[in-house]
PDB file of C-alpha atoms and ligand atoms in Angstrom:
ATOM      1  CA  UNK A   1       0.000   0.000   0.000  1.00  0.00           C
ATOM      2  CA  UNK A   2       0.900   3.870  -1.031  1.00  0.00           C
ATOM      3  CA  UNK A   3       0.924   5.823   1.793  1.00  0.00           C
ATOM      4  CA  UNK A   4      -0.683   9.189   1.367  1.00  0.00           C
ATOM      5  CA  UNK A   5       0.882  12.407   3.033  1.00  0.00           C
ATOM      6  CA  UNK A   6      -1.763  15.174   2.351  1.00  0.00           C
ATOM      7  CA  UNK A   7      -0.317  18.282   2.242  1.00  0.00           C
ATOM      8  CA  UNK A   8      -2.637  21.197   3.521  1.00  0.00           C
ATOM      9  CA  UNK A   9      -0.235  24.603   2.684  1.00  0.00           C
ATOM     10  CA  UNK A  10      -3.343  25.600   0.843  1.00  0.00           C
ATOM     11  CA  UNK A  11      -5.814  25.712   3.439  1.00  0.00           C
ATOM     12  CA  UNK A  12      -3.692  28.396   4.668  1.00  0.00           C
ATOM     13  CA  UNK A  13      -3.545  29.972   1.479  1.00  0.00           C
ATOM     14  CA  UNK A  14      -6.979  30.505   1.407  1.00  0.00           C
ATOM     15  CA  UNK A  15      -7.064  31.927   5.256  1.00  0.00           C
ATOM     16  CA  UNK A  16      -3.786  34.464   4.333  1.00  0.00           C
ATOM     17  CA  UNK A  17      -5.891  36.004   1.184  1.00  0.00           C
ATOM     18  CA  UNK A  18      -7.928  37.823   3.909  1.00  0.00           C
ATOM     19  CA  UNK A  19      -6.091  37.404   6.879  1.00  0.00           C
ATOM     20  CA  UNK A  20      -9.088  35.543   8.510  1.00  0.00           C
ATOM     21  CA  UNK A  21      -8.913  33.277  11.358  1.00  0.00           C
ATOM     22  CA  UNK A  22     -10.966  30.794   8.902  1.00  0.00           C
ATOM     23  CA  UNK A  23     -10.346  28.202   7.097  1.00  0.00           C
ATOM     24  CA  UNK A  24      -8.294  27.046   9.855  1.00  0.00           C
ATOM     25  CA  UNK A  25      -5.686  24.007   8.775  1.00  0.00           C
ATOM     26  CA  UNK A  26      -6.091  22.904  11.963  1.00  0.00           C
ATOM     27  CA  UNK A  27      -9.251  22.139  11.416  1.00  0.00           C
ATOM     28  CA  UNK A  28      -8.314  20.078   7.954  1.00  0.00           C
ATOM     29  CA  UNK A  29      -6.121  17.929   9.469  1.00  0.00           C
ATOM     30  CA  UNK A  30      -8.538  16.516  11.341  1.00  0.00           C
ATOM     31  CA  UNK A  31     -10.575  15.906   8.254  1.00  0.00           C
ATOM     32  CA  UNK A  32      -7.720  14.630   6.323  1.00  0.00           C
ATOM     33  CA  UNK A  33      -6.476  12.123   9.017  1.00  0.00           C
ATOM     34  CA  UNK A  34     -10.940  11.141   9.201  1.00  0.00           C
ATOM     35  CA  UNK A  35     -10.434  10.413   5.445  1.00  0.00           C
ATOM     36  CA  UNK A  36      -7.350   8.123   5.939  1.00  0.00           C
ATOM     37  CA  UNK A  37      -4.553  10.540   5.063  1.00  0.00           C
ATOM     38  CA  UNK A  38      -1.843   8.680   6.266  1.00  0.00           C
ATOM     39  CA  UNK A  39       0.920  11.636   7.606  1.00  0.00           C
ATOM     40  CA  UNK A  40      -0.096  15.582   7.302  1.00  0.00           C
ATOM     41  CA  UNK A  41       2.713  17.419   5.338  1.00  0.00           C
ATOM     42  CA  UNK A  42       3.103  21.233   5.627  1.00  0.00           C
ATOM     43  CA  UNK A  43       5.545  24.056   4.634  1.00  0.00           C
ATOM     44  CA  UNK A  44       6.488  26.540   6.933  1.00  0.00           C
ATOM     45  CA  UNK A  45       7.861  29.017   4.076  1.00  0.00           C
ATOM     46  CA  UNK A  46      10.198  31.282   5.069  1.00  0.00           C
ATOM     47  CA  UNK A  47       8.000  34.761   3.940  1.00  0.00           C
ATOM     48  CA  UNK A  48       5.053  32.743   5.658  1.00  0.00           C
ATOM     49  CA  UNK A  49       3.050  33.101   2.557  1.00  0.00           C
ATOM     50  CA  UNK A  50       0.599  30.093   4.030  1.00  0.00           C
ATOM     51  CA  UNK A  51       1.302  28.098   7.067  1.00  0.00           C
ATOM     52  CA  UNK A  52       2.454  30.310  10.413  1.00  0.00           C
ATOM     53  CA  UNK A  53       4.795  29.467  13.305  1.00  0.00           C
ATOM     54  CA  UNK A  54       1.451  28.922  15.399  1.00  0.00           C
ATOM     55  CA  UNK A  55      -0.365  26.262  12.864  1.00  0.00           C
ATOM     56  CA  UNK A  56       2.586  24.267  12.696  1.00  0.00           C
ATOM     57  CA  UNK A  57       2.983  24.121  16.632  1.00  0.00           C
ATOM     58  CA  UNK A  58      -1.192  23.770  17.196  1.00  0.00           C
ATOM     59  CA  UNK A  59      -1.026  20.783  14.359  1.00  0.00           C
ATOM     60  CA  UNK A  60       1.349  18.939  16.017  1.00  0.00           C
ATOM     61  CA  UNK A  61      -0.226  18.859  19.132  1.00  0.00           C
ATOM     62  CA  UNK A  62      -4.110  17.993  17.612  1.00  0.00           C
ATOM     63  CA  UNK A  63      -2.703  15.530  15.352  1.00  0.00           C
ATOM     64  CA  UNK A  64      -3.257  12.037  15.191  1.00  0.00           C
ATOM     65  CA  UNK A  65      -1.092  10.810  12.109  1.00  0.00           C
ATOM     66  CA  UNK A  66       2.480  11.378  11.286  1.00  0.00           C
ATOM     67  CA  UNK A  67       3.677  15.354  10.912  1.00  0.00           C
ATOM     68  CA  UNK A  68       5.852  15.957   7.509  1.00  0.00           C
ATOM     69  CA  UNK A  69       7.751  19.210   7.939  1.00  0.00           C
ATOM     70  CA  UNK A  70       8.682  20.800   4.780  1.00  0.00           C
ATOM     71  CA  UNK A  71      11.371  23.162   5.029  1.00  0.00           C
ATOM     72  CA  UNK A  72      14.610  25.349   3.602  1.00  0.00           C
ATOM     73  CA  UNK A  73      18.136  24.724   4.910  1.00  0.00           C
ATOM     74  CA  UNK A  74      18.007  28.077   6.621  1.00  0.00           C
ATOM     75  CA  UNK A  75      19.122  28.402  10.467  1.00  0.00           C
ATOM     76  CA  UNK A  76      16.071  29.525  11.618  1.00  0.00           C
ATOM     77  CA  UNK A  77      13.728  27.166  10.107  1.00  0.00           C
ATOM     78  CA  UNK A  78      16.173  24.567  10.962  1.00  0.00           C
ATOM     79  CA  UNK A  79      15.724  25.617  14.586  1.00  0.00           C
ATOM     80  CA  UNK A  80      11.762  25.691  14.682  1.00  0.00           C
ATOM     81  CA  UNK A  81      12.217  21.754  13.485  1.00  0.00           C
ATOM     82  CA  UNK A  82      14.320  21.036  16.462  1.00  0.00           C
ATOM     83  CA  UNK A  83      11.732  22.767  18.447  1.00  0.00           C
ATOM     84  CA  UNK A  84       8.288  21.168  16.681  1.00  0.00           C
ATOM     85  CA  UNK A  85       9.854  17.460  16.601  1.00  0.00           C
ATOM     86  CA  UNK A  86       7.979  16.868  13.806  1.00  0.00           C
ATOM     87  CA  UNK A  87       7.783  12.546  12.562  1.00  0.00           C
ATOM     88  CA  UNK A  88       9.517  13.612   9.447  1.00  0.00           C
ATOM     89  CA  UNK A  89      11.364  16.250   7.880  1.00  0.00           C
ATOM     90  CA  UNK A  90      11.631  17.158   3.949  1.00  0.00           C
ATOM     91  CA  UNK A  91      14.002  19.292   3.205  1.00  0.00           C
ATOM     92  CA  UNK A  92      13.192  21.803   0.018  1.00  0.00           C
ATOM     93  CA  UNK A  93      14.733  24.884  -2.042  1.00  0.00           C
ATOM     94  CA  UNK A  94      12.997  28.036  -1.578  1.00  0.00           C
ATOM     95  CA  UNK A  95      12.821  30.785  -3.783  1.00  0.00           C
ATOM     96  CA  UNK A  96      11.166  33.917  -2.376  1.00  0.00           C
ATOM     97  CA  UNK A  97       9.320  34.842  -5.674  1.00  0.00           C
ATOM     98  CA  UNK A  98       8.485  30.963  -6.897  1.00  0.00           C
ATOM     99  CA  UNK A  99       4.499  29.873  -7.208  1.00  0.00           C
ATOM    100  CA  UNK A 100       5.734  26.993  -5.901  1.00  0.00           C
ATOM    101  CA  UNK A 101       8.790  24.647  -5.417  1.00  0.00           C
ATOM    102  CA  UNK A 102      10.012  24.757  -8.420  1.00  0.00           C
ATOM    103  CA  UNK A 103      12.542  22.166  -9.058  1.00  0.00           C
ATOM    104  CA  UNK A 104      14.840  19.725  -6.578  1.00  0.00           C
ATOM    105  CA  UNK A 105      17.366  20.557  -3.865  1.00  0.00           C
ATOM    106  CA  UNK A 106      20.988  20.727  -5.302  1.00  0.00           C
ATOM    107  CA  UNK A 107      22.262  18.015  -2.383  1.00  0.00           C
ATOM    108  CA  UNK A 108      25.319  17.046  -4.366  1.00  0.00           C
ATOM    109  CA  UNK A 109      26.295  20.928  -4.201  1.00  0.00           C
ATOM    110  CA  UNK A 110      26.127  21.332  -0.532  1.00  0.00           C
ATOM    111  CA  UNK A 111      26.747  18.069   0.618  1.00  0.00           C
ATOM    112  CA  UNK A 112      28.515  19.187   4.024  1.00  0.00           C
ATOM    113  CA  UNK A 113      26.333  22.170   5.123  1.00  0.00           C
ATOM    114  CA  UNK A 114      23.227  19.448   4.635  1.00  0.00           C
ATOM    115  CA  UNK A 115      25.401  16.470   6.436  1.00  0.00           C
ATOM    116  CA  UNK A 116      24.990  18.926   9.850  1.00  0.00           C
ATOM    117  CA  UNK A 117      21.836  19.981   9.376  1.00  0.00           C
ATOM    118  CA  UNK A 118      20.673  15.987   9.028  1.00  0.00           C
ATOM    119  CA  UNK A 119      22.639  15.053  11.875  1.00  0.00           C
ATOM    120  CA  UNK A 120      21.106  18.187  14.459  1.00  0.00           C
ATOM    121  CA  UNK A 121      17.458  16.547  13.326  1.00  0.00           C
ATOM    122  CA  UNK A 122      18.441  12.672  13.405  1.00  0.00           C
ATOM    123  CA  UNK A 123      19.483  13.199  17.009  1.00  0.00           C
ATOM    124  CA  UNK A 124      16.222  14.290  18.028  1.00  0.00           C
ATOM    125  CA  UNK A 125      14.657  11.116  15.894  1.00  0.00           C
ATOM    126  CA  UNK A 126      13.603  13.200  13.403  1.00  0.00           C
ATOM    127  CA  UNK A 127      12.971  11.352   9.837  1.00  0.00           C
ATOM    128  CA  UNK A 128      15.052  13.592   7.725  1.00  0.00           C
ATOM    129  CA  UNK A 129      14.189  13.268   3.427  1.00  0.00           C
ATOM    130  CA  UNK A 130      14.890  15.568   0.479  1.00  0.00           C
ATOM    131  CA  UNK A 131      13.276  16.802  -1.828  1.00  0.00           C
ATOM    132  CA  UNK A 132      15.126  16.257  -5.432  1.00  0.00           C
ATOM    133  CA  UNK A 133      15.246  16.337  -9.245  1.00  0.00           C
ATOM    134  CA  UNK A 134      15.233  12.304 -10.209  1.00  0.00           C
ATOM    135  CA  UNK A 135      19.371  12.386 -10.765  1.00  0.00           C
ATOM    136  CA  UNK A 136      21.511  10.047  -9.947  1.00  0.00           C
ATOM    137  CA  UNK A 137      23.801  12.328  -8.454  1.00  0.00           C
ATOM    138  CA  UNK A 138      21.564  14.044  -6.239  1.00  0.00           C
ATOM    139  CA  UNK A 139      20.155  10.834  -5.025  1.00  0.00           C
ATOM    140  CA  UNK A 140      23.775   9.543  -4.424  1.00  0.00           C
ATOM    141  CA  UNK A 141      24.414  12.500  -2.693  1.00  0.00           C
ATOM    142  CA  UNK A 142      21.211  12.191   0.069  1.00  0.00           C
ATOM    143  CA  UNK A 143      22.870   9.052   0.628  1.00  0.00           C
ATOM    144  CA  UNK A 144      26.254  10.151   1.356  1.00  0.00           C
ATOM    145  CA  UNK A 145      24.814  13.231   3.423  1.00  0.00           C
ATOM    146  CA  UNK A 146      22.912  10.384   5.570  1.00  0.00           C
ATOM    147  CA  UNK A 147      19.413  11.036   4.277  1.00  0.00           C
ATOM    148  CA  UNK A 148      16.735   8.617   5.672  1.00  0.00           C
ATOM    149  CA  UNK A 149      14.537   9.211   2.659  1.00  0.00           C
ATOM    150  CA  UNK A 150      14.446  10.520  -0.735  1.00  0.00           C
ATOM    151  CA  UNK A 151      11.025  12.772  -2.183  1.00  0.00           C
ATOM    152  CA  UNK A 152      11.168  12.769  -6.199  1.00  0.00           C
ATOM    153  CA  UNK A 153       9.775  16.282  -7.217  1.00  0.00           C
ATOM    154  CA  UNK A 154       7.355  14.800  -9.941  1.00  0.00           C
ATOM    155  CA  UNK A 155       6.556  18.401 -11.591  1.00  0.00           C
ATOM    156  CA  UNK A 156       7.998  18.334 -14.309  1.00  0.00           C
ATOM    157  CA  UNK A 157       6.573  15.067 -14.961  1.00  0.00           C
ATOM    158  CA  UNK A 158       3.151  16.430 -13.984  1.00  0.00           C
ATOM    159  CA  UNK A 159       3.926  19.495 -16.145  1.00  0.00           C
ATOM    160  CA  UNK A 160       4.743  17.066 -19.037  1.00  0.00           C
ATOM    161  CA  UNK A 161       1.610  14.690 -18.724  1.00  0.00           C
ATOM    162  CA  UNK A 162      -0.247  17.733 -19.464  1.00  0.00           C
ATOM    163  CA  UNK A 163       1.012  17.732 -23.425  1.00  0.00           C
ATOM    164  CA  UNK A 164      -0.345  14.026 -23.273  1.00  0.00           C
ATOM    165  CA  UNK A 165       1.032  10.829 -21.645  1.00  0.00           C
ATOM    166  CA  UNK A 166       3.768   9.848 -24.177  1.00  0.00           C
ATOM    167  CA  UNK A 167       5.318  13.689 -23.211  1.00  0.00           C
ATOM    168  CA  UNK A 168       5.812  12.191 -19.820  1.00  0.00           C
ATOM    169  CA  UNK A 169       6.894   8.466 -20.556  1.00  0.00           C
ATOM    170  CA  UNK A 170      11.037   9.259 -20.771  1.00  0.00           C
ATOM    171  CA  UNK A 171      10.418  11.469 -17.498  1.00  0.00           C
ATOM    172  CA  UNK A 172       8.468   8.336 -16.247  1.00  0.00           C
ATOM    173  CA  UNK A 173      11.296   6.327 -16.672  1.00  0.00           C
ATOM    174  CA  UNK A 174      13.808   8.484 -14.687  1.00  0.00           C
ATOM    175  CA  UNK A 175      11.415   8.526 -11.945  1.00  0.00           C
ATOM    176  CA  UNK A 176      11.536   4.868 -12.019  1.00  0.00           C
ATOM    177  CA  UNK A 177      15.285   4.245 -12.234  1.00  0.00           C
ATOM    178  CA  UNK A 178      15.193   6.896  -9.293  1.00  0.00           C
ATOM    179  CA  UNK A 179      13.398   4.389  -7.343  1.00  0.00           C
ATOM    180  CA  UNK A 180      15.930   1.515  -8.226  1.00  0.00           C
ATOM    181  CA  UNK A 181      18.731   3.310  -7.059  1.00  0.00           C
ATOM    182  CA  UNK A 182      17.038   5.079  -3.672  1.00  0.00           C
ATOM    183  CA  UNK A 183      16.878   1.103  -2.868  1.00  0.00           C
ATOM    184  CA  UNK A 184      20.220   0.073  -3.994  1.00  0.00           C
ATOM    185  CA  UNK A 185      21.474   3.417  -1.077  1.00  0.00           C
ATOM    186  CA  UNK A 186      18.481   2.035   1.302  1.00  0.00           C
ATOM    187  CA  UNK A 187      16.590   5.480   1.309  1.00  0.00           C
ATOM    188  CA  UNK A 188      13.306   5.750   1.719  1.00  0.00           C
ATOM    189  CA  UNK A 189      11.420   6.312  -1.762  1.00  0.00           C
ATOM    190  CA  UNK A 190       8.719   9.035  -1.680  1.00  0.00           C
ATOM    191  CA  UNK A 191       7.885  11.497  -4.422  1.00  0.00           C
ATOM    192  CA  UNK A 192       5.210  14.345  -5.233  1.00  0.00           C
ATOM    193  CA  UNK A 193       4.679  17.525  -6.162  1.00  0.00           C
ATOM    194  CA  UNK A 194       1.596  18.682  -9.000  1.00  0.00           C
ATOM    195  CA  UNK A 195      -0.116  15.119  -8.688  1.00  0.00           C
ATOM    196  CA  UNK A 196      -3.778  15.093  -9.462  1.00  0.00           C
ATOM    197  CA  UNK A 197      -6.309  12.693 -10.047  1.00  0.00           C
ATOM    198  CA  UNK A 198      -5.212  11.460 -13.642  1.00  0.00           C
ATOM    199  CA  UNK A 199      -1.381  11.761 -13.611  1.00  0.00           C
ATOM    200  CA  UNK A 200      -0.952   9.890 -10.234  1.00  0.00           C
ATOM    201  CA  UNK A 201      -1.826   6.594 -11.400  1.00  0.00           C
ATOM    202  CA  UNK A 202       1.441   6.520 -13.682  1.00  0.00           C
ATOM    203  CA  UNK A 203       3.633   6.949 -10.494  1.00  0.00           C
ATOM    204  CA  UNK A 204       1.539   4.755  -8.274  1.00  0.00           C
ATOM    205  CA  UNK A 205       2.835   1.554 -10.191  1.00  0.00           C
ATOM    206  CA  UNK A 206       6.309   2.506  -9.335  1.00  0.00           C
ATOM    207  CA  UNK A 207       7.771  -0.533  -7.365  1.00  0.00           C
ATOM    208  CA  UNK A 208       9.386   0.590  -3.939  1.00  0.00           C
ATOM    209  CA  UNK A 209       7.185   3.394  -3.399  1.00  0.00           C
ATOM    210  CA  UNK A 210       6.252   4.617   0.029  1.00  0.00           C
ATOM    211  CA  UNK A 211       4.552   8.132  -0.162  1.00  0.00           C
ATOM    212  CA  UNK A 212       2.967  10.206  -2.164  1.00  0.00           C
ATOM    213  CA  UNK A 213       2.776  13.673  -0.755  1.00  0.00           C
ATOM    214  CA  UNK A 214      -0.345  15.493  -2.636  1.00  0.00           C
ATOM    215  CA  UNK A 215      -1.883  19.063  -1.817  1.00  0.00           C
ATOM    216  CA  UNK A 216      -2.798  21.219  -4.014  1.00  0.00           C
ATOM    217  CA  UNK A 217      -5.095  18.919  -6.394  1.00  0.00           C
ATOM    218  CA  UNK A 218      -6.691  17.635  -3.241  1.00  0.00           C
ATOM    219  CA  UNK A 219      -7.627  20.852  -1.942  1.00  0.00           C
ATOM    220  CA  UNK A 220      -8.885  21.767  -5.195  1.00  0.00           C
ATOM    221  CA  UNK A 221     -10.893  18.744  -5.708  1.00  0.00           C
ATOM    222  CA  UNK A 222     -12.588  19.829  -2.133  1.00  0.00           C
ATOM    223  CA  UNK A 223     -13.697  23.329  -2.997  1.00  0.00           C
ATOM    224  CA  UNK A 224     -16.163  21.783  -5.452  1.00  0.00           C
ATOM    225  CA  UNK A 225     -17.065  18.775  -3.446  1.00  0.00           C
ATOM    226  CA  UNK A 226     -18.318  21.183  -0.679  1.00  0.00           C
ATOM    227  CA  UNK A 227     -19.370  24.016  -2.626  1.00  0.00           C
ATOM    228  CA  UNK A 228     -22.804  22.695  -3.304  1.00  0.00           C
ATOM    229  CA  UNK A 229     -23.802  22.425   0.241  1.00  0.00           C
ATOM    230  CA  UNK A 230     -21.630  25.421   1.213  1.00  0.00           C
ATOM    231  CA  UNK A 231     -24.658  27.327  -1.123  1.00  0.00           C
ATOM    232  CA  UNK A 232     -27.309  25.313   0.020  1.00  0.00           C
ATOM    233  CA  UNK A 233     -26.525  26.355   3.747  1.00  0.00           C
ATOM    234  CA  UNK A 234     -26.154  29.737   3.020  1.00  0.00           C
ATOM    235  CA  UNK A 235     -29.004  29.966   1.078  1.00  0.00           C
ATOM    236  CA  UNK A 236     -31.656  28.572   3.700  1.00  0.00           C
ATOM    237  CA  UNK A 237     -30.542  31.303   6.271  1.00  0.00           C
ATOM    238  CA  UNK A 238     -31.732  33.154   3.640  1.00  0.00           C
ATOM    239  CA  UNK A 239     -34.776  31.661   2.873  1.00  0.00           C
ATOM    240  CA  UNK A 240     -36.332  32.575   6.147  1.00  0.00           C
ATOM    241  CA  UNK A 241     -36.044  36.342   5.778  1.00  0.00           C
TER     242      UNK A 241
HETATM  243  N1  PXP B   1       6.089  17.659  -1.826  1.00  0.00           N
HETATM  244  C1  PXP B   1       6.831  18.769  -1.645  1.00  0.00           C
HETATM  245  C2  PXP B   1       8.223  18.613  -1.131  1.00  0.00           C
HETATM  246  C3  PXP B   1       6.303  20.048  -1.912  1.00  0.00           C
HETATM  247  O1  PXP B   1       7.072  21.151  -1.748  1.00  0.00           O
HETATM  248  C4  PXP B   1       4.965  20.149  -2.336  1.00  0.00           C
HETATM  249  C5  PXP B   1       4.354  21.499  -2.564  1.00  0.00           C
HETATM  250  O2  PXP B   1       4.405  22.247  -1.414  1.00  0.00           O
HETATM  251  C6  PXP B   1       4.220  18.964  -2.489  1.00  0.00           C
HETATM  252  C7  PXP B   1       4.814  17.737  -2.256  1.00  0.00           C
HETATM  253  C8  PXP B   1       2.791  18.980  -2.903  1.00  0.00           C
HETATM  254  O3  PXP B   1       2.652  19.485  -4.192  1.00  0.00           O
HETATM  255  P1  PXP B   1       1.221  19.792  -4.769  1.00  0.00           P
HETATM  256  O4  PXP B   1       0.607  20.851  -3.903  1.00  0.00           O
HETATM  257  O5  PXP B   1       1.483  20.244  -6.155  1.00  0.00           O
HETATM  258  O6  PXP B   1       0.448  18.504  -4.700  1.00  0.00           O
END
């Protein structure tokens, strides 16, 4: 069985655009883990574009699943991740003007700065992973800087599947010699990142998989799947005036 990490950053999203107190992630989680979400994963950004300080802490404590921290190599995210003692850790590039994470984390170019950084959060039994580009150096690398896991970023692959399935098929394939070789280094094989309800099914027959981390389709998805009664509710206050 594919585990699913649900990734909630845009619950937040939603809250920042008016600086409301509602929707409150806090409040998804619960909802995800009722659905069967297997581990919550969220990204404490360093502009705090989404997720706060405060959700993160108030998460962890409501929580019932497994916490996935997503975060940049930066000292002082590094330090609220010794603090939180999240389950897991993925560690990501940040860009301050990106939509989104854009691409993998160059490991192989900052192999010793990353070594410390996994160490400080393996001795607190933190799961440490990182979030790459399907190359074999990078991957190599997460196992020489003592990496527990491995996430693929599977954007470009998502990004590709748009143009039509046979787009995607040679990006497929690295994907799936990524997997090959995160077993041959024992790491942990996990990969997301712009899966949606008709590109995941590609990835899902990857051998070796754990993971799938998957947010912003999901949330998505749920704005019309509750939109209907959202109305409906609205509209029989309404009714009686
Ligand atoms: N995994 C990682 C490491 C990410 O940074 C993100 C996006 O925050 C995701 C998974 C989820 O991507 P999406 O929202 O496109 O499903």
């Amino acid at each position: 069985m594919i585990k699913l990490g649900v990734n909630i950053d845009h619950i937040a999203t939603l809250r920042q655009a008016r600086m409301e107190e509602y929707p409150s992630p806090v409040k998804a989680v619960a909802l995800c883990e009722k659905a069967g979400a297997d581990s919550i994963t969220t990204h404490l950004r360093e502009d705090r574009r989404h997720i706060q300080d405060k959700d993160v802490f108030e998460i962890k404590q409501c929580m019932r699943t497994k916490l996935n921290f997503e975060m940049a190599a930066t000292d002082e995210i590094v330090n609220v991740a010794l603090k939180l003692q999240p389950y897991s850790v993925c560690i990501v590039p940040e860009k301050r003007q990106e939509v989104t994470t854009e691409g993998g984390l160059d490991v192989a170019g900052q192999k010793s700065r990353l070594s410390e950084i996994v160490k400080k959060l393996q001795d607190k039994g933190i799961i440490v992973s990182m979030f790459i580009d399907p190359e074999p150096n990078q991957i190599e690398a997460c196992a020489e800087v003592g990496s527990d896991a491995i996430e693929i970023h599977t954007g470009k692959y998502a990004n590709l599947f748009k143009l039509g399935k046979k787009h995607a098929a040679a990006e497929l394939e690295k994907i799936k010699q990524a997997s090959v070789l995160a077993k041959q280094n024992k790491l942990i094989f996990n990969a997301g990142h712009g899966l949606d309800y008709n590109n995941v099914y590609d990835i899902c027959d990857i051998k070796n998989l754990n993971e799938l981390n998957i947010g912003f389709s999901i949330i998505a998805q749920a704005v019309f799947d509750g939109l209907e009664k959202a109305v409906i509710d609205m509209k029989k206050i309404l009714l009686k005036y």
